[in-house]
Amino acid sequence: MLTTAEFLQYTQWSGIATLVFAALAILAFLFKWGIRFRLVGTTGFMLVLTAGLFGLSIVPLSRTVIPGAVRYTLVYDNGSNQAVIATSPQISPDQVEATLLQAASNLYSFGRGGRNSNDQLIIRARTIIHPEPGLSIPLYLGEARRSLVTREDQNLTVEIYPEKFAQLPKSDA
């Protein structure tokens, strides 16, 4: 996977190419070359490409990996201060805690904003249980609360609901 430093280098090269195409387009208009409008289009495309590469050089593309975390699926996200992740029913409380910590780190974004003066992102972990055929019940196993304002949140809290784990089906292993 490419790093932000590599994207910054590609941005620099793309910026140089954009300036070259812009200079060629200006020359084409001065000397009335037949390809002058194509050079304007190429310059515009290079501007968009350079801006995209610059954006990728700013935002980190890597995800946090927490030991003990399991795969999860983001099933609800209001884009502001609430999210729900789904996990497998065969999960332990320690795995839920690690998975919530990983999700809290991965779901943080500068673009999120708190509503109603709530500056906390709440991430709930749930699974689906089937107590009888044809019946599915969501079972919330825990939640994490982190700040929407700071990336490195010192007050991140994870709450696990131990009473809910008794309702999980026993694995056949």
Short mmCIF file of N, CA and C in Angstrom, two decimals:
data_model
loop_
_atom_site.label_atom_id
_atom_site.label_comp_id
_atom_site.label_asym_id
_atom_site.label_seq_id
_atom_site.Cartn_x
_atom_site.Cartn_y
_atom_site.Cartn_z
N MET A 1 0.84 -1.18 0.00
CA MET A 1 0.00 0.00 0.00
C MET A 1 0.89 1.24 0.00
N LEU A 2 0.50 2.22 -0.77
CA LEU A 2 1.27 3.45 -0.86
C LEU A 2 1.13 4.28 0.41
N THR A 3 2.20 4.96 0.76
CA THR A 3 2.18 5.80 1.96
C THR A 3 1.88 7.24 1.57
N THR A 4 1.62 8.06 2.57
CA THR A 4 1.34 9.47 2.31
C THR A 4 2.58 10.18 1.75
N ALA A 5 3.76 9.76 2.16
CA ALA A 5 4.99 10.36 1.64
C ALA A 5 5.14 10.08 0.14
N GLU A 6 4.79 8.86 -0.27
CA GLU A 6 4.86 8.53 -1.69
C GLU A 6 3.83 9.34 -2.49
N PHE A 7 2.64 9.49 -1.94
CA PHE A 7 1.64 10.31 -2.62
C PHE A 7 2.09 11.77 -2.73
N LEU A 8 2.81 12.27 -1.73
CA LEU A 8 3.32 13.63 -1.79
C LEU A 8 4.35 13.78 -2.92
N GLN A 9 5.19 12.76 -3.08
CA GLN A 9 6.17 12.79 -4.17
C GLN A 9 5.45 12.76 -5.53
N TYR A 10 4.43 11.90 -5.66
CA TYR A 10 3.67 11.85 -6.91
C TYR A 10 2.95 13.18 -7.16
N THR A 11 2.52 13.84 -6.10
CA THR A 11 1.88 15.15 -6.23
C THR A 11 2.86 16.17 -6.81
N GLN A 12 4.09 16.12 -6.33
CA GLN A 12 5.09 17.05 -6.84
C GLN A 12 5.34 16.83 -8.34
N TRP A 13 5.50 15.58 -8.74
CA TRP A 13 5.73 15.28 -10.15
C TRP A 13 4.52 15.65 -11.00
N SER A 14 3.35 15.38 -10.49
CA SER A 14 2.13 15.73 -11.22
C SER A 14 1.98 17.25 -11.33
N GLY A 15 2.38 17.97 -10.28
CA GLY A 15 2.34 19.43 -10.32
C GLY A 15 3.29 19.99 -11.38
N ILE A 16 4.47 19.39 -11.48
CA ILE A 16 5.42 19.82 -12.51
C ILE A 16 4.85 19.55 -13.89
N ALA A 17 4.26 18.37 -14.08
CA ALA A 17 3.66 18.04 -15.38
C ALA A 17 2.51 19.00 -15.70
N THR A 18 1.74 19.39 -14.70
CA THR A 18 0.64 20.33 -14.90
C THR A 18 1.18 21.68 -15.39
N LEU A 19 2.25 22.14 -14.76
CA LEU A 19 2.85 23.42 -15.19
C LEU A 19 3.39 23.33 -16.62
N VAL A 20 3.97 22.18 -16.98
CA VAL A 20 4.47 22.00 -18.34
C VAL A 20 3.31 22.05 -19.35
N PHE A 21 2.22 21.34 -19.03
CA PHE A 21 1.07 21.36 -19.94
C PHE A 21 0.44 22.76 -20.01
N ALA A 22 0.42 23.48 -18.90
CA ALA A 22 -0.12 24.85 -18.91
C ALA A 22 0.74 25.75 -19.80
N ALA A 23 2.07 25.61 -19.69
CA ALA A 23 2.96 26.41 -20.53
C ALA A 23 2.77 26.06 -22.01
N LEU A 24 2.61 24.75 -22.30
CA LEU A 24 2.37 24.33 -23.68
C LEU A 24 1.04 24.89 -24.19
N ALA A 25 0.02 24.90 -23.35
CA ALA A 25 -1.29 25.43 -23.76
C ALA A 25 -1.18 26.93 -24.06
N ILE A 26 -0.44 27.66 -23.25
CA ILE A 26 -0.26 29.10 -23.50
C ILE A 26 0.48 29.31 -24.82
N LEU A 27 1.54 28.52 -25.02
CA LEU A 27 2.28 28.62 -26.29
C LEU A 27 1.39 28.27 -27.48
N ALA A 28 0.54 27.25 -27.30
CA ALA A 28 -0.35 26.83 -28.38
C ALA A 28 -1.32 27.95 -28.75
N PHE A 29 -1.79 28.69 -27.76
CA PHE A 29 -2.70 29.81 -28.07
C PHE A 29 -1.94 30.97 -28.72
N LEU A 30 -0.71 31.20 -28.27
CA LEU A 30 0.07 32.28 -28.87
C LEU A 30 0.41 32.01 -30.34
N PHE A 31 0.75 30.74 -30.64
CA PHE A 31 1.13 30.39 -32.01
C PHE A 31 0.00 29.75 -32.82
N LYS A 32 -1.20 29.72 -32.23
CA LYS A 32 -2.41 29.21 -32.88
C LYS A 32 -2.23 27.78 -33.43
N TRP A 33 -1.70 26.91 -32.55
CA TRP A 33 -1.54 25.50 -32.92
C TRP A 33 -2.91 24.84 -32.96
N GLY A 34 -3.03 23.81 -33.74
CA GLY A 34 -4.32 23.10 -33.86
C GLY A 34 -4.71 22.30 -32.62
N ILE A 35 -3.74 21.97 -31.79
CA ILE A 35 -4.05 21.15 -30.60
C ILE A 35 -4.23 21.98 -29.33
N ARG A 36 -4.42 23.29 -29.48
CA ARG A 36 -4.46 24.16 -28.31
C ARG A 36 -5.60 23.81 -27.35
N PHE A 37 -6.77 23.42 -27.87
CA PHE A 37 -7.89 23.10 -26.98
C PHE A 37 -7.69 21.74 -26.30
N ARG A 38 -7.01 20.85 -26.98
CA ARG A 38 -6.67 19.57 -26.34
C ARG A 38 -5.68 19.79 -25.20
N LEU A 39 -4.77 20.71 -25.38
CA LEU A 39 -3.81 21.01 -24.31
C LEU A 39 -4.50 21.67 -23.12
N VAL A 40 -5.52 22.47 -23.37
CA VAL A 40 -6.30 23.04 -22.27
C VAL A 40 -7.00 21.93 -21.49
N GLY A 41 -7.58 20.98 -22.20
CA GLY A 41 -8.23 19.84 -21.54
C GLY A 41 -7.25 18.99 -20.76
N THR A 42 -6.07 18.77 -21.35
CA THR A 42 -5.04 18.00 -20.66
C THR A 42 -4.57 18.73 -19.40
N THR A 43 -4.43 20.03 -19.48
CA THR A 43 -4.02 20.81 -18.31
C THR A 43 -5.08 20.73 -17.22
N GLY A 44 -6.34 20.82 -17.60
CA GLY A 44 -7.42 20.69 -16.61
C GLY A 44 -7.43 19.33 -15.95
N PHE A 45 -7.23 18.28 -16.75
CA PHE A 45 -7.16 16.93 -16.19
C PHE A 45 -6.00 16.80 -15.23
N MET A 46 -4.85 17.35 -15.59
CA MET A 46 -3.68 17.27 -14.72
C MET A 46 -3.90 18.04 -13.42
N LEU A 47 -4.65 19.15 -13.48
CA LEU A 47 -4.98 19.89 -12.26
C LEU A 47 -5.82 19.03 -11.31
N VAL A 48 -6.80 18.34 -11.88
CA VAL A 48 -7.66 17.47 -11.06
C VAL A 48 -6.85 16.32 -10.49
N LEU A 49 -5.99 15.72 -11.30
CA LEU A 49 -5.15 14.62 -10.84
C LEU A 49 -4.21 15.07 -9.73
N THR A 50 -3.62 16.23 -9.89
CA THR A 50 -2.71 16.77 -8.87
C THR A 50 -3.45 17.04 -7.57
N ALA A 51 -4.64 17.61 -7.66
CA ALA A 51 -5.43 17.87 -6.45
C ALA A 51 -5.80 16.56 -5.74
N GLY A 52 -6.16 15.54 -6.50
CA GLY A 52 -6.48 14.25 -5.90
C GLY A 52 -5.28 13.62 -5.22
N LEU A 53 -4.13 13.67 -5.86
CA LEU A 53 -2.92 13.13 -5.25
C LEU A 53 -2.54 13.92 -4.00
N PHE A 54 -2.73 15.22 -4.04
CA PHE A 54 -2.45 16.03 -2.86
C PHE A 54 -3.37 15.64 -1.70
N GLY A 55 -4.63 15.40 -1.99
CA GLY A 55 -5.56 14.97 -0.94
C GLY A 55 -5.14 13.64 -0.33
N LEU A 56 -4.67 12.72 -1.17
CA LEU A 56 -4.22 11.43 -0.65
C LEU A 56 -2.92 11.54 0.13
N SER A 57 -2.14 12.59 -0.12
CA SER A 57 -0.90 12.77 0.63
C SER A 57 -1.14 13.35 2.02
N ILE A 58 -2.33 13.91 2.24
CA ILE A 58 -2.64 14.51 3.54
C ILE A 58 -3.28 13.49 4.48
N VAL A 59 -4.22 12.70 3.98
CA VAL A 59 -5.02 11.80 4.81
C VAL A 59 -4.32 10.45 4.92
N PRO A 60 -4.10 9.94 6.12
CA PRO A 60 -3.50 8.61 6.24
C PRO A 60 -4.47 7.54 5.75
N LEU A 61 -3.95 6.60 5.00
CA LEU A 61 -4.78 5.55 4.42
C LEU A 61 -4.76 4.26 5.24
N SER A 62 -3.89 4.18 6.21
CA SER A 62 -3.75 2.94 6.96
C SER A 62 -4.79 2.87 8.08
N ARG A 63 -5.12 1.68 8.44
CA ARG A 63 -6.06 1.44 9.52
C ARG A 63 -5.30 0.96 10.74
N THR A 64 -5.84 1.23 11.91
CA THR A 64 -5.24 0.79 13.15
C THR A 64 -5.49 -0.70 13.33
N VAL A 65 -4.48 -1.40 13.82
CA VAL A 65 -4.63 -2.82 14.12
C VAL A 65 -4.41 -3.01 15.61
N ILE A 66 -5.43 -3.49 16.29
CA ILE A 66 -5.36 -3.76 17.73
C ILE A 66 -5.26 -5.27 17.91
N PRO A 67 -4.26 -5.76 18.65
CA PRO A 67 -4.17 -7.21 18.88
C PRO A 67 -5.41 -7.74 19.59
N GLY A 68 -5.93 -8.84 19.10
CA GLY A 68 -7.11 -9.46 19.68
C GLY A 68 -8.42 -9.04 19.04
N ALA A 69 -8.38 -8.03 18.19
CA ALA A 69 -9.60 -7.57 17.52
C ALA A 69 -9.98 -8.55 16.42
N VAL A 70 -11.28 -8.69 16.21
CA VAL A 70 -11.80 -9.56 15.16
C VAL A 70 -12.41 -8.70 14.07
N ARG A 71 -12.72 -9.34 12.95
CA ARG A 71 -13.35 -8.62 11.84
C ARG A 71 -14.71 -8.10 12.26
N TYR A 72 -15.02 -6.92 11.79
CA TYR A 72 -16.33 -6.36 12.05
C TYR A 72 -16.85 -5.71 10.79
N THR A 73 -18.15 -5.50 10.75
CA THR A 73 -18.79 -4.82 9.63
C THR A 73 -19.50 -3.59 10.17
N LEU A 74 -19.29 -2.48 9.51
CA LEU A 74 -19.99 -1.26 9.89
C LEU A 74 -21.41 -1.35 9.33
N VAL A 75 -22.41 -1.43 10.21
CA VAL A 75 -23.79 -1.60 9.76
C VAL A 75 -24.62 -0.32 9.87
N TYR A 76 -24.15 0.64 10.67
CA TYR A 76 -24.86 1.92 10.78
C TYR A 76 -23.86 2.99 11.13
N ASP A 77 -23.99 4.12 10.46
CA ASP A 77 -23.14 5.27 10.76
C ASP A 77 -23.90 6.51 10.32
N ASN A 78 -24.26 7.36 11.27
CA ASN A 78 -25.00 8.57 10.90
C ASN A 78 -24.08 9.68 10.42
N GLY A 79 -22.78 9.40 10.34
CA GLY A 79 -21.83 10.39 9.86
C GLY A 79 -21.51 11.46 10.88
N SER A 80 -22.11 11.37 12.03
CA SER A 80 -21.90 12.38 13.05
C SER A 80 -21.35 11.76 14.33
N ASN A 81 -22.23 11.28 15.19
CA ASN A 81 -21.76 10.82 16.49
C ASN A 81 -22.22 9.43 16.89
N GLN A 82 -22.78 8.66 15.97
CA GLN A 82 -23.21 7.30 16.31
C GLN A 82 -22.84 6.33 15.21
N ALA A 83 -22.39 5.14 15.63
CA ALA A 83 -22.07 4.07 14.68
C ALA A 83 -22.34 2.74 15.36
N VAL A 84 -22.66 1.74 14.55
CA VAL A 84 -22.89 0.39 15.05
C VAL A 84 -22.07 -0.56 14.19
N ILE A 85 -21.34 -1.46 14.85
CA ILE A 85 -20.58 -2.48 14.14
C ILE A 85 -21.18 -3.85 14.47
N ALA A 86 -21.08 -4.77 13.52
CA ALA A 86 -21.59 -6.13 13.72
C ALA A 86 -20.41 -7.08 13.80
N THR A 87 -20.51 -8.03 14.72
CA THR A 87 -19.48 -9.05 14.89
C THR A 87 -20.12 -10.42 14.82
N SER A 88 -19.29 -11.43 14.86
CA SER A 88 -19.76 -12.80 14.88
C SER A 88 -20.31 -13.14 16.26
N PRO A 89 -21.28 -14.07 16.34
CA PRO A 89 -21.78 -14.47 17.66
C PRO A 89 -20.75 -15.25 18.48
N GLN A 90 -19.73 -15.80 17.83
CA GLN A 90 -18.68 -16.54 18.54
C GLN A 90 -17.55 -15.57 18.88
N ILE A 91 -17.78 -14.76 19.90
CA ILE A 91 -16.83 -13.72 20.27
C ILE A 91 -16.76 -13.65 21.79
N SER A 92 -15.56 -13.34 22.28
CA SER A 92 -15.37 -13.24 23.73
C SER A 92 -15.40 -11.77 24.15
N PRO A 93 -15.58 -11.51 25.45
CA PRO A 93 -15.56 -10.12 25.91
C PRO A 93 -14.24 -9.39 25.61
N ASP A 94 -13.11 -10.10 25.71
CA ASP A 94 -11.83 -9.47 25.38
C ASP A 94 -11.76 -9.09 23.91
N GLN A 95 -12.29 -9.94 23.04
CA GLN A 95 -12.30 -9.64 21.62
C GLN A 95 -13.22 -8.46 21.31
N VAL A 96 -14.35 -8.37 22.01
CA VAL A 96 -15.25 -7.23 21.80
C VAL A 96 -14.56 -5.94 22.20
N GLU A 97 -13.84 -5.96 23.33
CA GLU A 97 -13.14 -4.76 23.77
C GLU A 97 -12.08 -4.33 22.75
N ALA A 98 -11.27 -5.28 22.28
CA ALA A 98 -10.24 -4.96 21.29
C ALA A 98 -10.86 -4.47 19.98
N THR A 99 -11.96 -5.09 19.57
CA THR A 99 -12.62 -4.71 18.33
C THR A 99 -13.22 -3.31 18.45
N LEU A 100 -13.80 -2.99 19.59
CA LEU A 100 -14.34 -1.64 19.80
C LEU A 100 -13.23 -0.59 19.81
N LEU A 101 -12.07 -0.91 20.39
CA LEU A 101 -10.94 0.02 20.37
C LEU A 101 -10.47 0.25 18.93
N GLN A 102 -10.41 -0.82 18.15
CA GLN A 102 -9.99 -0.69 16.76
C GLN A 102 -11.01 0.13 15.96
N ALA A 103 -12.29 -0.15 16.15
CA ALA A 103 -13.33 0.60 15.44
C ALA A 103 -13.32 2.07 15.85
N ALA A 104 -13.09 2.35 17.13
CA ALA A 104 -13.05 3.74 17.59
C ALA A 104 -11.91 4.50 16.93
N SER A 105 -10.80 3.83 16.73
CA SER A 105 -9.68 4.49 16.05
C SER A 105 -9.94 4.64 14.56
N ASN A 106 -10.47 3.61 13.93
CA ASN A 106 -10.68 3.64 12.49
C ASN A 106 -11.82 4.56 12.06
N LEU A 107 -12.82 4.72 12.90
CA LEU A 107 -13.98 5.53 12.53
C LEU A 107 -13.82 7.01 12.87
N TYR A 108 -12.73 7.37 13.53
CA TYR A 108 -12.51 8.79 13.83
C TYR A 108 -12.26 9.53 12.52
N SER A 109 -12.84 10.72 12.41
CA SER A 109 -12.64 11.55 11.23
C SER A 109 -12.82 13.00 11.63
N PHE A 110 -12.04 13.87 10.98
CA PHE A 110 -12.19 15.30 11.24
C PHE A 110 -13.53 15.81 10.74
N GLY A 111 -14.16 15.10 9.82
CA GLY A 111 -15.41 15.55 9.23
C GLY A 111 -16.64 15.28 10.08
N ARG A 112 -16.49 14.52 11.13
CA ARG A 112 -17.63 14.25 12.00
C ARG A 112 -17.89 15.45 12.89
N GLY A 113 -19.15 15.69 13.18
CA GLY A 113 -19.50 16.78 14.07
C GLY A 113 -20.56 16.34 15.04
N GLY A 114 -20.44 16.78 16.27
CA GLY A 114 -21.43 16.42 17.27
C GLY A 114 -22.71 17.21 17.09
N ARG A 115 -23.80 16.58 17.37
CA ARG A 115 -25.10 17.25 17.32
C ARG A 115 -25.59 17.48 18.74
N ASN A 116 -26.34 18.51 18.92
CA ASN A 116 -26.90 18.85 20.23
C ASN A 116 -25.80 18.98 21.28
N SER A 117 -24.71 19.62 20.91
CA SER A 117 -23.55 19.84 21.79
C SER A 117 -22.97 18.55 22.35
N ASN A 118 -23.13 17.44 21.63
CA ASN A 118 -22.55 16.17 22.04
C ASN A 118 -21.28 15.97 21.23
N ASP A 119 -20.14 16.02 21.90
CA ASP A 119 -18.87 15.90 21.18
C ASP A 119 -18.25 14.51 21.36
N GLN A 120 -19.10 13.49 21.51
CA GLN A 120 -18.61 12.13 21.67
C GLN A 120 -19.13 11.24 20.55
N LEU A 121 -18.23 10.41 20.02
CA LEU A 121 -18.60 9.38 19.05
C LEU A 121 -18.90 8.12 19.84
N ILE A 122 -20.10 7.57 19.65
CA ILE A 122 -20.52 6.36 20.34
C ILE A 122 -20.57 5.24 19.32
N ILE A 123 -19.79 4.18 19.59
CA ILE A 123 -19.75 3.03 18.70
C ILE A 123 -20.25 1.83 19.49
N ARG A 124 -21.32 1.21 19.00
CA ARG A 124 -21.88 0.04 19.67
C ARG A 124 -21.55 -1.21 18.86
N ALA A 125 -21.23 -2.28 19.58
CA ALA A 125 -20.95 -3.58 18.94
C ALA A 125 -22.15 -4.47 19.17
N ARG A 126 -22.61 -5.09 18.07
CA ARG A 126 -23.75 -5.99 18.20
C ARG A 126 -23.54 -7.22 17.34
N THR A 127 -24.32 -8.23 17.68
CA THR A 127 -24.36 -9.45 16.89
C THR A 127 -25.83 -9.82 16.75
N ILE A 128 -26.10 -10.76 15.89
CA ILE A 128 -27.48 -11.24 15.71
C ILE A 128 -27.55 -12.67 16.24
N ILE A 129 -28.53 -12.92 17.08
CA ILE A 129 -28.76 -14.30 17.57
C ILE A 129 -30.10 -14.78 17.02
N HIS A 130 -30.21 -16.09 16.92
CA HIS A 130 -31.43 -16.73 16.41
C HIS A 130 -31.91 -17.74 17.45
N PRO A 131 -32.72 -17.29 18.42
CA PRO A 131 -33.17 -18.20 19.48
C PRO A 131 -34.08 -19.31 18.97
N GLU A 132 -34.81 -19.04 17.89
CA GLU A 132 -35.66 -20.07 17.28
C GLU A 132 -35.71 -19.79 15.77
N PRO A 133 -36.06 -20.80 14.99
CA PRO A 133 -36.09 -20.59 13.54
C PRO A 133 -37.06 -19.46 13.16
N GLY A 134 -36.58 -18.59 12.28
CA GLY A 134 -37.40 -17.47 11.81
C GLY A 134 -37.36 -16.25 12.70
N LEU A 135 -36.59 -16.29 13.79
CA LEU A 135 -36.52 -15.16 14.72
C LEU A 135 -35.08 -14.71 14.85
N SER A 136 -34.83 -13.46 14.54
CA SER A 136 -33.50 -12.87 14.68
C SER A 136 -33.57 -11.70 15.65
N ILE A 137 -32.65 -11.67 16.60
CA ILE A 137 -32.64 -10.61 17.61
C ILE A 137 -31.25 -9.98 17.65
N PRO A 138 -31.19 -8.65 17.53
CA PRO A 138 -29.88 -8.00 17.71
C PRO A 138 -29.51 -7.98 19.19
N LEU A 139 -28.26 -8.29 19.46
CA LEU A 139 -27.78 -8.35 20.84
C LEU A 139 -26.56 -7.43 20.95
N TYR A 140 -26.70 -6.36 21.72
CA TYR A 140 -25.61 -5.39 21.89
C TYR A 140 -24.66 -5.88 22.96
N LEU A 141 -23.37 -5.99 22.60
CA LEU A 141 -22.37 -6.59 23.48
C LEU A 141 -21.51 -5.55 24.20
N GLY A 142 -21.48 -4.33 23.70
CA GLY A 142 -20.67 -3.30 24.34
C GLY A 142 -20.69 -2.02 23.53
N GLU A 143 -20.03 -1.01 24.07
CA GLU A 143 -19.94 0.26 23.36
C GLU A 143 -18.65 0.98 23.74
N ALA A 144 -18.20 1.81 22.82
CA ALA A 144 -17.03 2.65 23.05
C ALA A 144 -17.45 4.10 22.87
N ARG A 145 -16.88 4.96 23.68
CA ARG A 145 -17.14 6.39 23.58
C ARG A 145 -15.80 7.10 23.46
N ARG A 146 -15.69 7.93 22.43
CA ARG A 146 -14.46 8.68 22.20
C ARG A 146 -14.79 10.09 21.79
N SER A 147 -13.80 10.96 21.90
CA SER A 147 -13.98 12.36 21.55
C SER A 147 -14.06 12.53 20.04
N LEU A 148 -14.90 13.46 19.61
CA LEU A 148 -14.98 13.83 18.20
C LEU A 148 -13.97 14.93 17.87
N VAL A 149 -13.37 15.52 18.89
CA VAL A 149 -12.52 16.68 18.70
C VAL A 149 -11.05 16.31 18.53
N THR A 150 -10.54 15.41 19.36
CA THR A 150 -9.12 15.08 19.33
C THR A 150 -8.88 13.67 18.79
N ARG A 151 -7.84 13.54 17.98
CA ARG A 151 -7.49 12.25 17.38
C ARG A 151 -7.01 11.27 18.44
N GLU A 152 -6.10 11.72 19.29
CA GLU A 152 -5.57 10.88 20.36
C GLU A 152 -6.38 11.15 21.63
N ASP A 153 -7.46 10.40 21.79
CA ASP A 153 -8.38 10.63 22.91
C ASP A 153 -7.88 9.90 24.15
N GLN A 154 -7.58 10.65 25.19
CA GLN A 154 -7.13 10.06 26.45
C GLN A 154 -8.30 9.58 27.30
N ASN A 155 -9.52 10.01 26.97
CA ASN A 155 -10.70 9.65 27.75
C ASN A 155 -11.58 8.63 27.05
N LEU A 156 -11.01 7.87 26.13
CA LEU A 156 -11.77 6.83 25.43
C LEU A 156 -12.21 5.77 26.45
N THR A 157 -13.49 5.46 26.45
CA THR A 157 -14.00 4.46 27.39
C THR A 157 -14.67 3.33 26.61
N VAL A 158 -14.48 2.13 27.09
CA VAL A 158 -15.11 0.95 26.51
C VAL A 158 -15.91 0.28 27.61
N GLU A 159 -17.18 0.03 27.32
CA GLU A 159 -18.05 -0.65 28.28
C GLU A 159 -18.54 -1.94 27.64
N ILE A 160 -18.31 -3.04 28.34
CA ILE A 160 -18.73 -4.36 27.87
C ILE A 160 -19.94 -4.78 28.71
N TYR A 161 -20.92 -5.41 28.07
CA TYR A 161 -22.12 -5.88 28.76
C TYR A 161 -21.99 -7.39 29.01
N PRO A 162 -21.43 -7.79 30.17
CA PRO A 162 -21.16 -9.22 30.41
C PRO A 162 -22.43 -10.07 30.45
N GLU A 163 -23.55 -9.49 30.88
CA GLU A 163 -24.79 -10.27 30.97
C GLU A 163 -25.30 -10.69 29.59
N LYS A 164 -24.90 -9.96 28.55
CA LYS A 164 -25.35 -10.30 27.19
C LYS A 164 -24.62 -11.52 26.64
N PHE A 165 -23.41 -11.80 27.13
CA PHE A 165 -22.65 -12.93 26.61
C PHE A 165 -23.27 -14.27 27.00
N ALA A 166 -24.07 -14.29 28.05
CA ALA A 166 -24.76 -15.52 28.44
C ALA A 166 -25.82 -15.92 27.42
N GLN A 167 -26.31 -14.95 26.64
CA GLN A 167 -27.32 -15.24 25.64
C GLN A 167 -26.73 -15.72 24.31
N LEU A 168 -25.41 -15.62 24.17
CA LEU A 168 -24.79 -16.04 22.92
C LEU A 168 -24.82 -17.57 22.79
N PRO A 169 -24.97 -18.10 21.56
CA PRO A 169 -24.93 -19.55 21.39
C PRO A 169 -23.54 -20.09 21.68
N LYS A 170 -23.49 -21.27 22.25
CA LYS A 170 -22.21 -21.91 22.56
C LYS A 170 -21.64 -22.48 21.28
N SER A 171 -20.31 -22.29 21.09
CA SER A 171 -19.68 -22.81 19.88
C SER A 171 -19.52 -24.33 19.99
N ASP A 172 -19.47 -24.98 18.82
CA ASP A 172 -19.38 -26.44 18.78
C ASP A 172 -17.94 -26.93 18.69
N ALA A 173 -16.98 -26.09 19.03
CA ALA A 173 -15.56 -26.45 18.90
C ALA A 173 -15.12 -27.34 20.01
#
